[in-house]
Amino acid sequence: MANSTSFSSDVGVGFDVTSQGYLEMLGFQDYGGVSIFDLLQQPINSPPEILMVNTPTQQVSSSVSCSSNEGVVNVDEENNNTRSVDVLVDEDDDDDDDDDDVDQEKISTNTTSKQLKPKKKNPKKQREPRFAFLTKSDIDHLDDGYRWRKYGQKAVKNSPYPRSYHRCTSVSCGVKKRVERSSDDPSIVITTYEGTHTHPYPMTPRGAIGIMPETAGFGGFSSGDTGGVSSFLFTQPYYQQLQPQQPYFQNHTPMPSLSNSLSFNTTNASTHLSSYSNLVQERRFCPSPSSTLLPDNGLLEDLVPFQIRKDEPKELI
DNA sequence: CGCGTTTGACCAGCGC
DNA sequence: GCGCTGGTCAAACGCG
């Protein structure tokens, strides 16, 4: 089942902070410490290091989430300012038999009997695509703009740090989030998102003024039926103080805090992401009431200077 | 009182 | 079948 290694399915975008205090975008493959996404030159104010890992299928996800224990994620400390992550991705048919539905089913039936959890109909448990972020931060629970309710905590094998389980508090929203610390590097927080928000991007008292349309996987992940396209939107609260003079931000950063939302759109793991433009196709911003996206270059447009963008990397491998 | 967290118990999947 | 581990539930509790 784990047809994992036949393709280079490492998907995702990482960010790192250079010694000069610039944000650096990283690929997820191990390039010997050399990032092919050294495109970004973005001044930041004490942001955490963030690595995002797209784990499009179920099997992978757990590997990624507890990857530090299983050697899936390699944090390359040798190269001071860059880190790389290897992600094993199993290609699995993503016939998402909605986890949300399963959850709802659980909830409804559970009211009768606490002890007897309804078994899932499918022999194989299908899960939403998961995306794992590696964040170098002292804060376990990074503010991503959504409200989460913790529903469990478990000790993780081979790790002194527990893993906490969170669920989006919005009704009928089945998005889950797991937070744990890397046992290898306690300063790294591994946040794994699973599912698709089924509600608009929430307003928060912290100044998130945007409301995300809920279409097209807004405000979270979506796994399209066709093509297995999954998208994830995340926010960068830590970057809210970004310097607006950056040319690639000037048109998009009027919003404080969570407004600086980025959406990655990645193809299914089966699709070899041979170019960064494939990886980052879409970007949606909160204030845009239109769910039909402007044809833009997505994250790339926001983060990568135009000049550099014109010279997109052809191959990531 | 509403909401979120804590925590022990239970269940499912997997490997042996 | 058994044990281990991850994931989830829900009562109890805390807090504003």
Coordinates of C-alpha atoms (C1' of nucleotides) in Angstrom, one line a residue:
Chain A
M1 CA 0.0 0.0 0.0
A2 CA 2.8 2.3 0.7
N3 CA 3.9 3.1 -2.7
S4 CA 5.9 5.7 -1.1
T5 CA 9.2 6.0 -2.7
S6 CA 8.8 5.7 -6.3
F7 CA 8.3 9.3 -6.8
S8 CA 9.6 12.4 -5.3
S9 CA 6.6 13.4 -3.5
D10 CA 8.0 15.7 -1.0
V11 CA 5.6 18.5 -1.0
G12 CA 5.6 21.6 0.9
V13 CA 7.1 24.9 1.5
G14 CA 9.3 25.7 4.4
F15 CA 10.3 28.9 5.9
D16 CA 13.4 29.7 7.7
V17 CA 15.1 32.6 9.2
T18 CA 18.4 33.5 7.9
S19 CA 21.1 34.9 10.1
Q20 CA 20.3 38.3 8.6
G21 CA 16.8 38.1 9.8
Y22 CA 15.3 37.3 6.5
L23 CA 12.7 34.8 5.9
E24 CA 13.9 32.0 3.7
M25 CA 11.7 29.7 1.8
L26 CA 12.8 26.1 1.8
G27 CA 12.1 23.1 -0.1
F28 CA 11.3 20.0 1.7
Q29 CA 13.7 17.7 0.2
D30 CA 17.1 17.3 1.4
Y31 CA 19.3 19.3 -0.8
G32 CA 22.3 19.0 1.3
G33 CA 21.3 22.1 3.2
V34 CA 21.0 24.1 0.1
S35 CA 17.6 25.4 -0.4
I36 CA 16.3 25.7 -3.8
F37 CA 13.8 28.2 -2.6
D38 CA 16.3 30.7 -1.4
L39 CA 14.1 33.1 -3.2
L40 CA 12.6 35.0 -0.4
Q41 CA 14.1 38.0 1.2
Q42 CA 11.6 39.1 3.6
P43 CA 12.4 41.0 6.8
I44 CA 10.6 39.7 9.7
N45 CA 10.3 40.4 13.3
S46 CA 11.1 37.5 15.5
P47 CA 9.1 35.0 13.6
P48 CA 9.2 31.4 14.3
E49 CA 10.7 29.1 11.8
I50 CA 8.0 27.4 10.0
L51 CA 8.1 24.4 7.8
M52 CA 5.0 23.2 6.1
V53 CA 4.6 19.7 5.0
N54 CA 1.8 18.6 2.9
T55 CA 0.8 15.2 3.7
P56 CA -1.8 14.4 1.1
T57 CA -2.8 11.0 2.1
Q58 CA -3.6 9.2 5.2
Q59 CA -0.7 6.9 5.6
V60 CA 1.8 9.6 5.4
S61 CA 0.2 11.8 7.7
S62 CA 0.9 10.0 10.8
S63 CA 4.4 9.5 9.6
V64 CA 4.8 13.1 9.4
S65 CA 3.1 14.1 12.5
C66 CA 5.2 11.8 14.6
S67 CA 8.0 12.0 12.1
S68 CA 10.6 12.9 14.4
N69 CA 10.3 9.5 15.9
E70 CA 10.3 7.7 12.7
G71 CA 13.0 9.5 10.9
V72 CA 10.7 11.0 8.3
V73 CA 11.5 14.5 9.1
N74 CA 15.1 15.4 9.2
V75 CA 16.0 18.6 10.6
D76 CA 19.3 19.6 9.2
E77 CA 21.0 21.4 11.9
E78 CA 24.3 21.4 10.3
N79 CA 23.5 24.2 8.0
N80 CA 22.9 26.8 10.5
N81 CA 20.2 28.7 8.9
T82 CA 18.5 26.2 6.7
R83 CA 16.6 23.2 7.6
S84 CA 15.3 20.6 5.3
V85 CA 12.6 18.1 5.7
D86 CA 12.2 14.8 4.0
V87 CA 8.7 13.6 3.8
L88 CA 7.7 10.2 2.9
V89 CA 4.5 10.3 1.0
D90 CA 2.4 7.3 0.4
E91 CA 0.2 7.6 -2.6
D92 CA -3.2 6.5 -1.7
D93 CA -6.4 6.9 -3.5
D94 CA -7.9 9.8 -1.8
D95 CA -11.5 8.8 -2.0
D96 CA -12.2 10.8 0.9
D97 CA -15.0 9.3 2.6
D98 CA -15.5 12.3 4.6
D99 CA -14.0 12.1 7.9
D100 CA -16.3 14.8 8.9
D101 CA -19.2 12.6 8.2
V102 CA -17.7 9.9 10.2
D103 CA -17.2 12.2 13.0
Q104 CA -20.7 13.4 12.8
E105 CA -21.9 9.9 12.8
K106 CA -19.8 9.2 15.7
I107 CA -21.2 12.0 17.6
S108 CA -24.7 11.3 16.9
T109 CA -24.5 7.6 17.8
N110 CA -22.3 8.1 20.7
T111 CA -24.9 9.8 22.6
T112 CA -26.5 6.4 23.2
S113 CA -23.5 4.6 24.4
K114 CA -20.4 6.1 25.6
Q115 CA -18.4 2.9 25.6
L116 CA -19.4 1.6 22.3
K117 CA -18.0 3.6 19.5
P118 CA -19.5 2.9 16.2
K119 CA -17.1 1.2 14.0
K120 CA -16.3 2.7 10.7
K121 CA -17.8 1.1 7.8
N122 CA -14.8 1.1 5.7
P123 CA -12.2 -1.4 6.4
K124 CA -9.6 1.2 5.7
K125 CA -9.9 4.4 7.5
Q126 CA -9.8 7.3 5.1
R127 CA -8.6 10.6 6.3
E128 CA -8.4 14.0 5.0
P129 CA -5.1 15.3 3.7
R130 CA -2.9 16.4 6.5
F131 CA -0.4 19.2 6.5
A132 CA 2.2 19.3 9.1
F133 CA 4.0 22.4 10.1
L134 CA 7.3 22.5 11.8
T135 CA 7.5 25.6 13.8
K136 CA 10.4 26.7 15.8
S137 CA 8.7 28.4 18.6
D138 CA 8.3 28.3 22.3
I139 CA 4.7 28.5 21.9
D140 CA 3.0 25.2 21.4
H141 CA -0.3 26.4 20.1
L142 CA 0.3 28.9 17.4
D143 CA -2.5 31.2 16.6
D144 CA -3.8 30.4 13.1
G145 CA -6.9 32.4 13.4
Y146 CA -9.3 29.6 14.0
R147 CA -10.7 28.5 17.3
W148 CA -9.7 25.2 18.6
R149 CA -11.0 23.0 21.3
K150 CA -8.7 20.5 22.8
Y151 CA -10.2 17.1 23.0
G152 CA -7.4 14.9 24.0
Q153 CA -3.8 14.5 24.9
K154 CA -1.6 11.6 24.6
A155 CA 1.9 10.7 25.5
V156 CA 3.8 9.9 22.4
K157 CA 6.1 7.0 22.2
N158 CA 9.8 7.8 22.2
S159 CA 9.0 11.4 23.0
P160 CA 8.9 13.1 26.4
Y161 CA 6.4 15.5 25.0
P162 CA 2.7 14.8 24.8
R163 CA 0.7 15.2 21.7
S164 CA -2.4 17.3 22.0
Y165 CA -5.5 16.9 19.9
H166 CA -7.6 19.8 18.9
R167 CA -10.8 20.2 16.9
C168 CA -12.2 23.3 15.3
T169 CA -14.9 24.7 17.5
S170 CA -17.1 25.6 14.7
V171 CA -20.2 23.6 14.3
S172 CA -20.0 20.8 11.8
C173 CA -16.4 21.7 11.1
G174 CA -14.4 18.6 11.4
V175 CA -10.9 20.1 11.1
K176 CA -8.5 18.6 13.5
K177 CA -5.2 19.7 14.6
R178 CA -2.5 17.9 16.5
V179 CA 0.3 19.7 18.2
E180 CA 3.4 18.1 19.5
R181 CA 7.0 18.9 20.1
S182 CA 9.7 17.2 18.3
S183 CA 11.6 14.9 20.6
D184 CA 14.7 15.6 18.6
D185 CA 14.5 19.3 18.9
P186 CA 12.1 20.5 21.7
S187 CA 12.1 23.9 20.2
I188 CA 10.3 22.6 17.2
V189 CA 6.6 22.4 17.4
I190 CA 4.9 20.0 14.9
T191 CA 1.4 21.1 14.1
T192 CA -0.6 18.8 11.9
Y193 CA -3.8 19.9 10.4
E194 CA -6.4 17.6 9.0
G195 CA -9.6 18.3 7.2
T196 CA -11.3 21.2 5.7
H197 CA -12.9 24.1 7.4
T198 CA -16.5 24.3 6.4
H199 CA -17.1 27.7 7.6
P200 CA -15.8 31.2 6.9
Y201 CA -12.6 32.3 8.3
P202 CA -13.4 33.6 11.7
M203 CA -13.0 37.0 13.0
T204 CA -10.9 37.2 16.0
P205 CA -10.4 39.9 18.5
R206 CA -6.8 40.1 17.5
G207 CA -7.4 41.9 14.4
A208 CA -8.2 39.4 11.8
I209 CA -10.6 41.5 9.9
G210 CA -11.0 39.3 6.9
I211 CA -13.7 36.8 6.4
M212 CA -12.8 34.0 4.2
P213 CA -15.3 32.7 1.8
E214 CA -15.9 29.2 2.5
T215 CA -15.9 28.1 -1.0
A216 CA -13.1 26.1 -2.5
G217 CA -11.6 24.9 0.6
F218 CA -11.3 28.2 2.1
G219 CA -9.7 28.7 5.4
G220 CA -8.2 25.4 5.5
F221 CA -7.7 22.4 3.4
S222 CA -9.7 21.0 0.7
S223 CA -9.1 18.0 -1.2
G224 CA -10.7 18.2 -4.6
D225 CA -12.3 15.2 -6.1
T226 CA -10.7 15.8 -9.3
G227 CA -7.0 15.8 -9.5
G228 CA -6.6 15.4 -5.9
V229 CA -5.9 19.0 -5.5
S230 CA -5.6 20.0 -2.0
S231 CA -5.2 23.4 -0.7
F232 CA -4.3 24.8 2.6
L233 CA -4.6 28.2 3.9
F234 CA -2.6 29.3 6.8
T235 CA -2.0 32.6 8.4
Q236 CA 1.1 34.1 9.6
P237 CA 0.4 35.9 12.8
Y238 CA 4.0 36.2 13.6
Y239 CA 4.6 38.2 10.4
Q240 CA 2.0 40.8 11.1
Q241 CA 4.7 43.3 11.6
L242 CA 6.2 42.7 8.2
Q243 CA 7.6 45.6 6.6
P244 CA 5.1 46.8 4.1
Q245 CA 7.6 48.2 1.8
Q246 CA 8.5 44.8 0.5
P247 CA 7.4 45.0 -3.1
Y248 CA 5.8 41.6 -3.1
F249 CA 3.8 42.5 -0.1
Q250 CA 2.7 45.9 -0.8
N251 CA -0.4 45.0 -2.6
H252 CA -1.4 42.4 -0.2
T253 CA -0.6 43.3 3.3
P254 CA -2.9 45.9 4.4
M255 CA -4.4 43.5 6.9
P256 CA -2.9 43.0 10.2
S257 CA -2.2 39.8 11.8
L258 CA -4.1 36.9 10.3
S259 CA -4.9 38.7 7.3
N260 CA -1.7 37.8 5.8
S261 CA -3.0 34.6 4.8
L262 CA -1.4 32.3 2.4
S263 CA -2.9 29.4 0.6
F264 CA -0.9 26.7 -0.9
N265 CA -2.4 24.6 -3.4
T266 CA -0.7 21.4 -4.1
T267 CA -1.5 18.5 -6.3
N268 CA -1.9 15.1 -5.0
A269 CA 1.1 13.3 -4.0
S270 CA 0.9 11.2 -7.1
T271 CA 1.5 14.3 -9.0
H272 CA 5.1 14.9 -9.1
L273 CA 5.7 18.5 -8.1
S274 CA 8.4 19.3 -10.4
S275 CA 7.9 23.0 -10.3
Y276 CA 7.3 25.4 -7.6
S277 CA 4.6 27.1 -9.5
N278 CA 2.7 23.9 -9.3
L279 CA 3.1 23.7 -5.7
V280 CA 1.9 27.2 -5.1
Q281 CA -0.9 28.0 -7.4
E282 CA -3.4 29.9 -5.5
R283 CA -3.5 32.5 -2.9
R284 CA -6.5 34.0 -1.3
F285 CA -6.7 36.9 0.9
C286 CA -9.2 37.7 3.5
P287 CA -10.5 41.0 2.2
S288 CA -11.2 39.6 -1.1
P289 CA -14.9 38.9 -1.1
S290 CA -14.6 37.1 -4.4
S291 CA -14.1 33.5 -4.2
T292 CA -13.1 33.4 -7.7
L293 CA -9.4 33.9 -7.5
L294 CA -7.5 36.4 -9.3
P295 CA -5.0 34.6 -11.5
D296 CA -2.0 35.2 -9.7
N297 CA 1.1 33.4 -8.7
G298 CA -0.1 32.6 -5.3
L299 CA 2.3 32.5 -2.5
L300 CA 5.0 32.9 -5.0
E301 CA 3.7 36.3 -5.9
D302 CA 3.6 37.3 -2.3
L303 CA 6.8 36.1 -1.2
V304 CA 9.1 36.1 -4.1
P305 CA 10.3 39.2 -5.7
F306 CA 9.1 39.5 -9.2
Q307 CA 12.5 39.4 -10.8
I308 CA 13.2 36.2 -9.1
R309 CA 9.9 34.8 -9.9
K310 CA 10.5 35.2 -13.6
D311 CA 13.2 32.7 -13.1
E312 CA 11.1 30.0 -11.6
P313 CA 12.9 26.9 -10.7
K314 CA 12.2 24.3 -13.3
E315 CA 13.0 21.3 -11.2
L316 CA 12.8 20.8 -7.6
I317 CA 14.7 17.7 -7.6
Chain B
dC1 C1' -23.7 29.5 32.6
dG2 C1' -21.0 28.7 28.7
dC3 C1' -16.8 27.4 27.0
dG4 C1' -12.5 25.2 27.1
dT5 C1' -9.2 22.0 29.4
dT6 C1' -7.9 17.8 31.8
dT7 C1' -7.7 13.1 32.1
dG8 C1' -8.8 8.3 32.4
dA9 C1' -11.0 4.9 29.7
dC10 C1' -12.1 3.0 25.5
dC11 C1' -11.6 1.7 20.7
dA12 C1' -9.1 0.7 16.3
dG13 C1' -5.3 -0.5 13.7
dC14 C1' -1.1 -2.8 13.3
dG15 C1' 2.8 -5.9 14.1
dC16 C1' 4.3 -10.0 16.0
Chain C
dG1 C1' -4.8 -13.6 19.8
dC2 C1' -2.3 -10.4 22.2
dG3 C1' 0.0 -6.3 23.2
dC4 C1' 1.3 -1.8 21.9
dT5 C1' 0.2 2.7 20.3
dG6 C1' -2.5 6.3 18.3
dG7 C1' -6.8 8.5 18.4
dT8 C1' -11.2 9.7 20.5
dC9 C1' -14.7 10.2 23.9
dA10 C1' -16.9 12.4 27.7
dA11 C1' -17.3 13.3 32.7
dA12 C1' -15.3 16.3 35.7
dC13 C1' -13.3 20.4 36.5
dG14 C1' -11.7 25.3 36.0
dC15 C1' -12.2 29.9 34.5
dG16 C1' -14.3 34.2 33.1

